[in-house]
Structure formats: C-alpha cells, structure tokens
Amino acid sequence: MTEPRHEVHDRATWAELFFDLVLVFAVTQAAHLPVAQPGWAAVGRTVLLLAIMWWSWVGTVLAVHGVEDSDRQRFFLFACGLCAFVMAITAPQVFTGHGQPMLFAVAHLLLRLLLWQTVRRKGAYAHAGAFGSLLSPYTISLVSALLLIAAAAGPPGRVRDILWIAAVALAFIGPALLARRLSRVQFGATHLPERFGTFVIIALGEMLASVGAQAAGAHLGILSWTSVILIFLLAFGLWWLYFAYGFSAVEHSLRTNQVRGTVVRDVLSYGHLLLVIGLVLVAVGANTMVGNPTAPPHGVPGYLLPLGATLFVTAFCWTRWRMFGAPTTGRTTVALLLAALTPTTPYLPQLATLTTITTIILTLNAYEHWMVATGRPLPLIHR
C-alpha cells in the first residue's frame, strides 16, 4: 500500500538546514540580552524576540511543508534566511536603538510578505471558501508585522514595548481564531516532528556553546569544573526528556489525531515555543554558575536556571495534555518541585542549586526509563 504524499517520511532538505543555521545565530542574539542588561525587562524582551523569531521559523517550515525540493523552494528559503539573518543581527538593539529597530521590522515584514504570498499560491487554505486563500494565520501575522513597523517608528520606551507585546499576541492568536480553517489543512506526521526537534537541538546547543565559551576563557578550579560537568549532565537530562519519549509521542499524536491542525498549533507551534524559551533561560542562568559557583547568585540571572527548567518540564505537561488528555504524574511533580525551588535560589550557593536541579532531572530520566523498560504504564493525572 502506497503512503499518501503528505505521510511520506521526507527528510529535512539541505536548504532547510541552511535556513536553520540562521536560527542558531538568532537564538544566540536573543540570549545575549539578559546577560548584557540584567533585569526582568531584559528577560521579557528576550521572550518577545524569541517569540517573533520562532513564529517566523514556524511560518517558513509550514510554508514549505509538503512541497517538493526544487530550485524555487531553495531560493525561497534563501530569501527567508536573508530576512531572518538581518533580524538576528539587529535584534539586540530592537528595543533601545534608533536605526536598528526599523531594519528589524522591515526585514520581518518582507519575510511575512514572502510567506503570505507563498501560502496563498500554494492554496493551503483555498478549501475555506472565497476568502480562504486571503484570510489565514499568515494574513494575521502580516498585520502583526505592520504593528512592529509602527513600534520601530516610535521612540524607545513603554509604547514600543506595548506595541511589541500586541504584535506578538496578535500573531500567536491567529491560529486559535482560525482553528476551523487550520483543521482542514493537511500535515505530515513525520517531517514536522523532525523539523521542530531540530529547533530543540539548536536551543540545547546554545546552552552548551555559551557555557563552553565562558569556561574556555577562564582559569577554572575544581568547583568550576564541577559546575561545567553538572551543566553538561543537565543538558543531557533535558535532551533525554525530549528525544527519548517526547519526540515519538508527537509523531504518534500526529498519526492518530483526526484533527492534525490542533496538534500542529498547540503542541508544535505553542508548546515547542515554551520548550525553547525554557532552554534559553537555562542557558542564560547556567552562565552564572561557572565563574563563582560557591557564591549565591546576584539579581535576576540567578532565578533563570530553575525558572527555565520549570518552564521546560511544564511544557511537556501542556503538550501531553493536548495530545492525549492527561499529563504524567512524574513530570507534573518535577515541574512543581522546580517551581518551588525557584524562589530559594538567591539564598543558596549556585553550585547547590545546579546540583539539585540536575539531580531532579536525572532522577526523572531514570524513573521514566525504569517504568518503560519494565513495561509499567506511566501514571497520569486525570481530571
């Protein structure tokens, strides 16, 4: 029996992977904000930047999904990559600079125009009636891009931040508002999980690269080397949470869910953003652990490691609920433990916080592995 075209396990093309390289740089740029300007405002702006870059990446992935690899597709991806590259370069000055915000906003608008036109030509929403090809999540994201143009035209400050929040909220609410149209779009069950898993790898790579770069430029003592090893083990534990069981669960959900658009929206688009933000916050928080591991953290960065780990594990609870109706007891318990640990971090040596979080994550890994290996079902939290 021949698999339907949208079910074929197409591997990511080389052009798609080239486009992903831009996102490596973009994640690094966004993660730089809380380091250069410590404070909750910088953390919030990092989240907004990551959200826009993420939504641009998601839009591009879905726009080329199901399209045969061709010169036309490659040139399209290269054009999108150039827009995203300009966005990544100008990202650190988006909220404070005077010339760079407009460059960012124009590059983003051009990217959204490219995506809107491509999806319209592809006819992915043509089934939705006379206005189906015009009114889609891509149209709403285009309006969101115009809001960013307005934000860039004004002076730095609260008004710019409010416009950014409005633009991000509008872009993300689009798929929810147009859920009925999205439910009829065909999505493959293998290619998309692979593409979204790639972004998780990118965020994990940022964690290791930032800590490794800091460690390489310093003279490390025994405790600092202990911190480096623990951070690597933590990265491994977070990788295991996603790729040992989470990835296959997404594939299974896409194969079995009658409305695949719901999985693409809630699990891949929304849920994976939470995963990526969590990993970036972990990366920023881990940077503070290497230099002086025995001292308590100072300021906002001290909260970011447990906060990011909490968000990462909580995202699995959300996605598991959206896919199968109930989160697992183990991951829910760990999310609550990490959330309870977060307020205590200013009073603990950084090495103690890092050791505790790493131990909790690795214990969860071991517990789930034992449950699966012995054929026991993972306990669920039912309503």
PDB file of N, CA, C and O in Angstrom, residues 321-372:
ATOM      1  N   TRP A 321      -1.025  16.842  27.716  1.00  0.00           N
ATOM      2  CA  TRP A 321      -2.460  17.030  27.920  1.00  0.00           C
ATOM      3  C   TRP A 321      -3.163  17.295  26.602  1.00  0.00           C
ATOM      4  O   TRP A 321      -4.241  16.742  26.336  1.00  0.00           O
ATOM      5  N   ARG A 322      -2.588  18.121  25.738  1.00  0.00           N
ATOM      6  CA  ARG A 322      -3.210  18.449  24.461  1.00  0.00           C
ATOM      7  C   ARG A 322      -3.201  17.259  23.502  1.00  0.00           C
ATOM      8  O   ARG A 322      -4.090  17.120  22.666  1.00  0.00           O
ATOM      9  N   MET A 323      -2.187  16.391  23.619  1.00  0.00           N
ATOM     10  CA  MET A 323      -2.116  15.237  22.723  1.00  0.00           C
ATOM     11  C   MET A 323      -2.990  14.079  23.189  1.00  0.00           C
ATOM     12  O   MET A 323      -3.699  13.453  22.394  1.00  0.00           O
ATOM     13  N   PHE A 324      -2.947  13.774  24.500  1.00  0.00           N
ATOM     14  CA  PHE A 324      -3.560  12.543  24.986  1.00  0.00           C
ATOM     15  C   PHE A 324      -4.553  12.742  26.124  1.00  0.00           C
ATOM     16  O   PHE A 324      -5.095  11.772  26.644  1.00  0.00           O
ATOM     17  N   GLY A 325      -4.761  13.999  26.548  1.00  0.00           N
ATOM     18  CA  GLY A 325      -5.801  14.259  27.530  1.00  0.00           C
ATOM     19  C   GLY A 325      -5.361  14.291  28.969  1.00  0.00           C
ATOM     20  O   GLY A 325      -6.168  14.630  29.852  1.00  0.00           O
ATOM     21  N   ALA A 326      -4.090  13.952  29.260  1.00  0.00           N
ATOM     22  CA  ALA A 326      -3.637  13.950  30.659  1.00  0.00           C
ATOM     23  C   ALA A 326      -2.111  13.991  30.704  1.00  0.00           C
ATOM     24  O   ALA A 326      -1.455  13.275  29.946  1.00  0.00           O
ATOM     25  N   PRO A 327      -1.527  14.817  31.586  1.00  0.00           N
ATOM     26  CA  PRO A 327      -0.067  14.812  31.760  1.00  0.00           C
ATOM     27  C   PRO A 327       0.350  13.651  32.662  1.00  0.00           C
ATOM     28  O   PRO A 327      -0.475  13.089  33.398  1.00  0.00           O
ATOM     29  N   THR A 328       1.632  13.309  32.625  1.00  0.00           N
ATOM     30  CA  THR A 328       2.121  12.253  33.505  1.00  0.00           C
ATOM     31  C   THR A 328       2.355  12.805  34.911  1.00  0.00           C
ATOM     32  O   THR A 328       2.692  13.971  35.087  1.00  0.00           O
ATOM     33  N   THR A 329       2.178  11.940  35.885  1.00  0.00           N
ATOM     34  CA  THR A 329       2.367  12.342  37.285  1.00  0.00           C
ATOM     35  C   THR A 329       3.815  12.730  37.556  1.00  0.00           C
ATOM     36  O   THR A 329       4.088  13.708  38.267  1.00  0.00           O
ATOM     37  N   GLY A 330       4.767  11.967  36.983  1.00  0.00           N
ATOM     38  CA  GLY A 330       6.177  12.222  37.237  1.00  0.00           C
ATOM     39  C   GLY A 330       6.614  13.602  36.788  1.00  0.00           C
ATOM     40  O   GLY A 330       7.253  14.351  37.545  1.00  0.00           O
ATOM     41  N   ARG A 331       6.281  13.973  35.568  1.00  0.00           N
ATOM     42  CA  ARG A 331       6.723  15.270  35.044  1.00  0.00           C
ATOM     43  C   ARG A 331       5.974  16.423  35.717  1.00  0.00           C
ATOM     44  O   ARG A 331       6.553  17.492  35.935  1.00  0.00           O
ATOM     45  N   THR A 332       4.724  16.201  36.067  1.00  0.00           N
ATOM     46  CA  THR A 332       3.980  17.236  36.787  1.00  0.00           C
ATOM     47  C   THR A 332       4.594  17.479  38.159  1.00  0.00           C
ATOM     48  O   THR A 332       4.763  18.625  38.594  1.00  0.00           O
ATOM     49  N   THR A 333       4.958  16.407  38.843  1.00  0.00           N
ATOM     50  CA  THR A 333       5.585  16.525  40.169  1.00  0.00           C
ATOM     51  C   THR A 333       6.913  17.257  40.075  1.00  0.00           C
ATOM     52  O   THR A 333       7.222  18.140  40.895  1.00  0.00           O
ATOM     53  N   VAL A 334       7.709  16.918  39.070  1.00  0.00           N
ATOM     54  CA  VAL A 334       9.013  17.570  38.893  1.00  0.00           C
ATOM     55  C   VAL A 334       8.839  19.054  38.565  1.00  0.00           C
ATOM     56  O   VAL A 334       9.580  19.904  39.074  1.00  0.00           O
ATOM     57  N   ALA A 335       7.863  19.384  37.738  1.00  0.00           N
ATOM     58  CA  ALA A 335       7.611  20.794  37.420  1.00  0.00           C
ATOM     59  C   ALA A 335       7.273  21.576  38.688  1.00  0.00           C
ATOM     60  O   ALA A 335       7.747  22.704  38.882  1.00  0.00           O
ATOM     61  N   LEU A 336       6.467  20.981  39.575  1.00  0.00           N
ATOM     62  CA  LEU A 336       6.111  21.645  40.825  1.00  0.00           C
ATOM     63  C   LEU A 336       7.324  21.776  41.754  1.00  0.00           C
ATOM     64  O   LEU A 336       7.506  22.803  42.424  1.00  0.00           O
ATOM     65  N   LEU A 337       8.173  20.755  41.801  1.00  0.00           N
ATOM     66  CA  LEU A 337       9.390  20.822  42.614  1.00  0.00           C
ATOM     67  C   LEU A 337      10.313  21.932  42.148  1.00  0.00           C
ATOM     68  O   LEU A 337      10.847  22.708  42.949  1.00  0.00           O
ATOM     69  N   LEU A 338      10.501  22.024  40.840  1.00  0.00           N
ATOM     70  CA  LEU A 338      11.377  23.055  40.287  1.00  0.00           C
ATOM     71  C   LEU A 338      10.787  24.441  40.523  1.00  0.00           C
ATOM     72  O   LEU A 338      11.525  25.399  40.813  1.00  0.00           O
ATOM     73  N   ALA A 339       9.478  24.568  40.383  1.00  0.00           N
ATOM     74  CA  ALA A 339       8.835  25.857  40.641  1.00  0.00           C
ATOM     75  C   ALA A 339       9.010  26.264  42.106  1.00  0.00           C
ATOM     76  O   ALA A 339       9.252  27.441  42.414  1.00  0.00           O
ATOM     77  N   ALA A 340       8.911  25.307  43.020  1.00  0.00           N
ATOM     78  CA  ALA A 340       9.096  25.608  44.443  1.00  0.00           C
ATOM     79  C   ALA A 340      10.543  25.976  44.753  1.00  0.00           C
ATOM     80  O   ALA A 340      10.816  26.767  45.663  1.00  0.00           O
ATOM     81  N   LEU A 341      11.487  25.415  44.000  1.00  0.00           N
ATOM     82  CA  LEU A 341      12.910  25.706  44.217  1.00  0.00           C
ATOM     83  C   LEU A 341      13.280  27.109  43.755  1.00  0.00           C
ATOM     84  O   LEU A 341      14.180  27.746  44.323  1.00  0.00           O
ATOM     85  N   THR A 342      12.599  27.620  42.741  1.00  0.00           N
ATOM     86  CA  THR A 342      12.986  28.889  42.113  1.00  0.00           C
ATOM     87  C   THR A 342      13.106  30.047  43.099  1.00  0.00           C
ATOM     88  O   THR A 342      14.115  30.768  43.081  1.00  0.00           O
ATOM     89  N   PRO A 343      12.148  30.292  44.003  1.00  0.00           N
ATOM     90  CA  PRO A 343      12.283  31.442  44.911  1.00  0.00           C
ATOM     91  C   PRO A 343      13.426  31.313  45.914  1.00  0.00           C
ATOM     92  O   PRO A 343      13.830  32.309  46.516  1.00  0.00           O
ATOM     93  N   THR A 344      13.952  30.105  46.105  1.00  0.00           N
ATOM     94  CA  THR A 344      15.010  29.913  47.108  1.00  0.00           C
ATOM     95  C   THR A 344      16.405  30.162  46.558  1.00  0.00           C
ATOM     96  O   THR A 344      17.363  30.230  47.338  1.00  0.00           O
ATOM     97  N   THR A 345      16.541  30.292  45.262  1.00  0.00           N
ATOM     98  CA  THR A 345      17.884  30.357  44.663  1.00  0.00           C
ATOM     99  C   THR A 345      18.734  31.530  45.138  1.00  0.00           C
ATOM    100  O   THR A 345      19.956  31.381  45.216  1.00  0.00           O
ATOM    101  N   PRO A 346      18.185  32.716  45.464  1.00  0.00           N
ATOM    102  CA  PRO A 346      19.069  33.794  45.934  1.00  0.00           C
ATOM    103  C   PRO A 346      19.744  33.482  47.271  1.00  0.00           C
ATOM    104  O   PRO A 346      20.719  34.150  47.628  1.00  0.00           O
ATOM    105  N   TYR A 347      19.255  32.484  47.998  1.00  0.00           N
ATOM    106  CA  TYR A 347      19.786  32.187  49.327  1.00  0.00           C
ATOM    107  C   TYR A 347      20.707  30.968  49.334  1.00  0.00           C
ATOM    108  O   TYR A 347      21.223  30.594  50.390  1.00  0.00           O
ATOM    109  N   LEU A 348      20.895  30.350  48.177  1.00  0.00           N
ATOM    110  CA  LEU A 348      21.706  29.139  48.088  1.00  0.00           C
ATOM    111  C   LEU A 348      22.949  29.378  47.245  1.00  0.00           C
ATOM    112  O   LEU A 348      22.923  30.180  46.296  1.00  0.00           O
ATOM    113  N   PRO A 349      24.063  28.698  47.544  1.00  0.00           N
ATOM    114  CA  PRO A 349      25.203  28.736  46.627  1.00  0.00           C
ATOM    115  C   PRO A 349      24.779  28.225  45.247  1.00  0.00           C
ATOM    116  O   PRO A 349      23.962  27.299  45.142  1.00  0.00           O
ATOM    117  N   GLN A 350      25.317  28.824  44.205  1.00  0.00           N
ATOM    118  CA  GLN A 350      24.910  28.450  42.856  1.00  0.00           C
ATOM    119  C   GLN A 350      25.166  26.973  42.566  1.00  0.00           C
ATOM    120  O   GLN A 350      24.372  26.323  41.877  1.00  0.00           O
ATOM    121  N   LEU A 351      26.254  26.440  43.098  1.00  0.00           N
ATOM    122  CA  LEU A 351      26.552  25.031  42.880  1.00  0.00           C
ATOM    123  C   LEU A 351      25.496  24.137  43.515  1.00  0.00           C
ATOM    124  O   LEU A 351      25.144  23.088  42.966  1.00  0.00           O
ATOM    125  N   ALA A 352      24.968  24.549  44.671  1.00  0.00           N
ATOM    126  CA  ALA A 352      23.913  23.767  45.329  1.00  0.00           C
ATOM    127  C   ALA A 352      22.640  23.760  44.482  1.00  0.00           C
ATOM    128  O   ALA A 352      21.982  22.712  44.325  1.00  0.00           O
ATOM    129  N   THR A 353      22.284  24.920  43.932  1.00  0.00           N
ATOM    130  CA  THR A 353      21.105  24.996  43.061  1.00  0.00           C
ATOM    131  C   THR A 353      21.284  24.130  41.823  1.00  0.00           C
ATOM    132  O   THR A 353      20.386  23.366  41.441  1.00  0.00           O
ATOM    133  N   LEU A 354      22.449  24.245  41.184  1.00  0.00           N
ATOM    134  CA  LEU A 354      22.720  23.468  39.979  1.00  0.00           C
ATOM    135  C   LEU A 354      22.696  21.974  40.275  1.00  0.00           C
ATOM    136  O   LEU A 354      22.129  21.180  39.498  1.00  0.00           O
ATOM    137  N   THR A 355      23.306  21.566  41.391  1.00  0.00           N
ATOM    138  CA  THR A 355      23.326  20.151  41.760  1.00  0.00           C
ATOM    139  C   THR A 355      21.910  19.627  42.000  1.00  0.00           C
ATOM    140  O   THR A 355      21.552  18.528  41.550  1.00  0.00           O
ATOM    141  N   THR A 356      21.089  20.422  42.675  1.00  0.00           N
ATOM    142  CA  THR A 356      19.718  20.000  42.978  1.00  0.00           C
ATOM    143  C   THR A 356      18.900  19.832  41.703  1.00  0.00           C
ATOM    144  O   THR A 356      18.205  18.821  41.515  1.00  0.00           O
ATOM    145  N   ILE A 357      18.982  20.825  40.813  1.00  0.00           N
ATOM    146  CA  ILE A 357      18.193  20.759  39.579  1.00  0.00           C
ATOM    147  C   ILE A 357      18.647  19.593  38.709  1.00  0.00           C
ATOM    148  O   ILE A 357      17.817  18.845  38.157  1.00  0.00           O
ATOM    149  N   THR A 358      19.950  19.420  38.568  1.00  0.00           N
ATOM    150  CA  THR A 358      20.471  18.323  37.751  1.00  0.00           C
ATOM    151  C   THR A 358      20.046  16.979  38.325  1.00  0.00           C
ATOM    152  O   THR A 358      19.645  16.066  37.584  1.00  0.00           O
ATOM    153  N   THR A 359      20.103  16.838  39.641  1.00  0.00           N
ATOM    154  CA  THR A 359      19.692  15.588  40.286  1.00  0.00           C
ATOM    155  C   THR A 359      18.216  15.307  40.056  1.00  0.00           C
ATOM    156  O   THR A 359      17.820  14.167  39.759  1.00  0.00           O
ATOM    157  N   ILE A 360      17.382  16.334  40.157  1.00  0.00           N
ATOM    158  CA  ILE A 360      15.939  16.151  39.943  1.00  0.00           C
ATOM    159  C   ILE A 360      15.661  15.681  38.511  1.00  0.00           C
ATOM    160  O   ILE A 360      14.888  14.731  38.291  1.00  0.00           O
ATOM    161  N   ILE A 361      16.292  16.320  37.542  1.00  0.00           N
ATOM    162  CA  ILE A 361      16.058  15.966  36.135  1.00  0.00           C
ATOM    163  C   ILE A 361      16.563  14.559  35.838  1.00  0.00           C
ATOM    164  O   ILE A 361      15.874  13.753  35.188  1.00  0.00           O
ATOM    165  N   LEU A 362      17.762  14.217  36.310  1.00  0.00           N
ATOM    166  CA  LEU A 362      18.313  12.885  36.037  1.00  0.00           C
ATOM    167  C   LEU A 362      17.511  11.806  36.760  1.00  0.00           C
ATOM    168  O   LEU A 362      17.353  10.689  36.240  1.00  0.00           O
ATOM    169  N   THR A 363      16.997  12.122  37.928  1.00  0.00           N
ATOM    170  CA  THR A 363      16.140  11.168  38.633  1.00  0.00           C
ATOM    171  C   THR A 363      14.854  10.907  37.856  1.00  0.00           C
ATOM    172  O   THR A 363      14.385   9.764  37.758  1.00  0.00           O
ATOM    173  N   LEU A 364      14.284  11.963  37.296  1.00  0.00           N
ATOM    174  CA  LEU A 364      13.102  11.797  36.452  1.00  0.00           C
ATOM    175  C   LEU A 364      13.428  10.934  35.238  1.00  0.00           C
ATOM    176  O   LEU A 364      12.639  10.052  34.858  1.00  0.00           O
ATOM    177  N   ASN A 365      14.585  11.166  34.616  1.00  0.00           N
ATOM    178  CA  ASN A 365      15.014  10.327  33.482  1.00  0.00           C
ATOM    179  C   ASN A 365      15.076   8.857  33.884  1.00  0.00           C
ATOM    180  O   ASN A 365      14.574   7.978  33.172  1.00  0.00           O
ATOM    181  N   ALA A 366      15.733   8.593  35.030  1.00  0.00           N
ATOM    182  CA  ALA A 366      15.906   7.212  35.480  1.00  0.00           C
ATOM    183  C   ALA A 366      14.561   6.559  35.801  1.00  0.00           C
ATOM    184  O   ALA A 366      14.319   5.392  35.461  1.00  0.00           O
ATOM    185  N   TYR A 367      13.676   7.312  36.437  1.00  0.00           N
ATOM    186  CA  TYR A 367      12.355   6.792  36.792  1.00  0.00           C
ATOM    187  C   TYR A 367      11.556   6.416  35.537  1.00  0.00           C
ATOM    188  O   TYR A 367      10.989   5.311  35.456  1.00  0.00           O
ATOM    189  N   GLU A 368      11.519   7.318  34.568  1.00  0.00           N
ATOM    190  CA  GLU A 368      10.756   7.036  33.347  1.00  0.00           C
ATOM    191  C   GLU A 368      11.371   5.873  32.575  1.00  0.00           C
ATOM    192  O   GLU A 368      10.647   5.033  32.019  1.00  0.00           O
ATOM    193  N   HIS A 369      12.691   5.818  32.529  1.00  0.00           N
ATOM    194  CA  HIS A 369      13.349   4.716  31.825  1.00  0.00           C
ATOM    195  C   HIS A 369      13.015   3.384  32.494  1.00  0.00           C
ATOM    196  O   HIS A 369      12.713   2.395  31.814  1.00  0.00           O
ATOM    197  N   TRP A 370      13.038   3.360  33.813  1.00  0.00           N
ATOM    198  CA  TRP A 370      12.725   2.129  34.533  1.00  0.00           C
ATOM    199  C   TRP A 370      11.270   1.712  34.293  1.00  0.00           C
ATOM    200  O   TRP A 370      10.985   0.523  34.065  1.00  0.00           O
ATOM    201  N   MET A 371      10.365   2.687  34.317  1.00  0.00           N
ATOM    202  CA  MET A 371       8.949   2.370  34.102  1.00  0.00           C
ATOM    203  C   MET A 371       8.718   1.784  32.711  1.00  0.00           C
ATOM    204  O   MET A 371       8.028   0.770  32.551  1.00  0.00           O
ATOM    205  N   VAL A 372       9.320   2.391  31.709  1.00  0.00           N
ATOM    206  CA  VAL A 372       9.132   1.927  30.331  1.00  0.00           C
ATOM    207  C   VAL A 372       9.829   0.590  30.122  1.00  0.00           C
ATOM    208  O   VAL A 372       9.285  -0.331  29.488  1.00  0.00           O
TER     209      VAL A 372
END
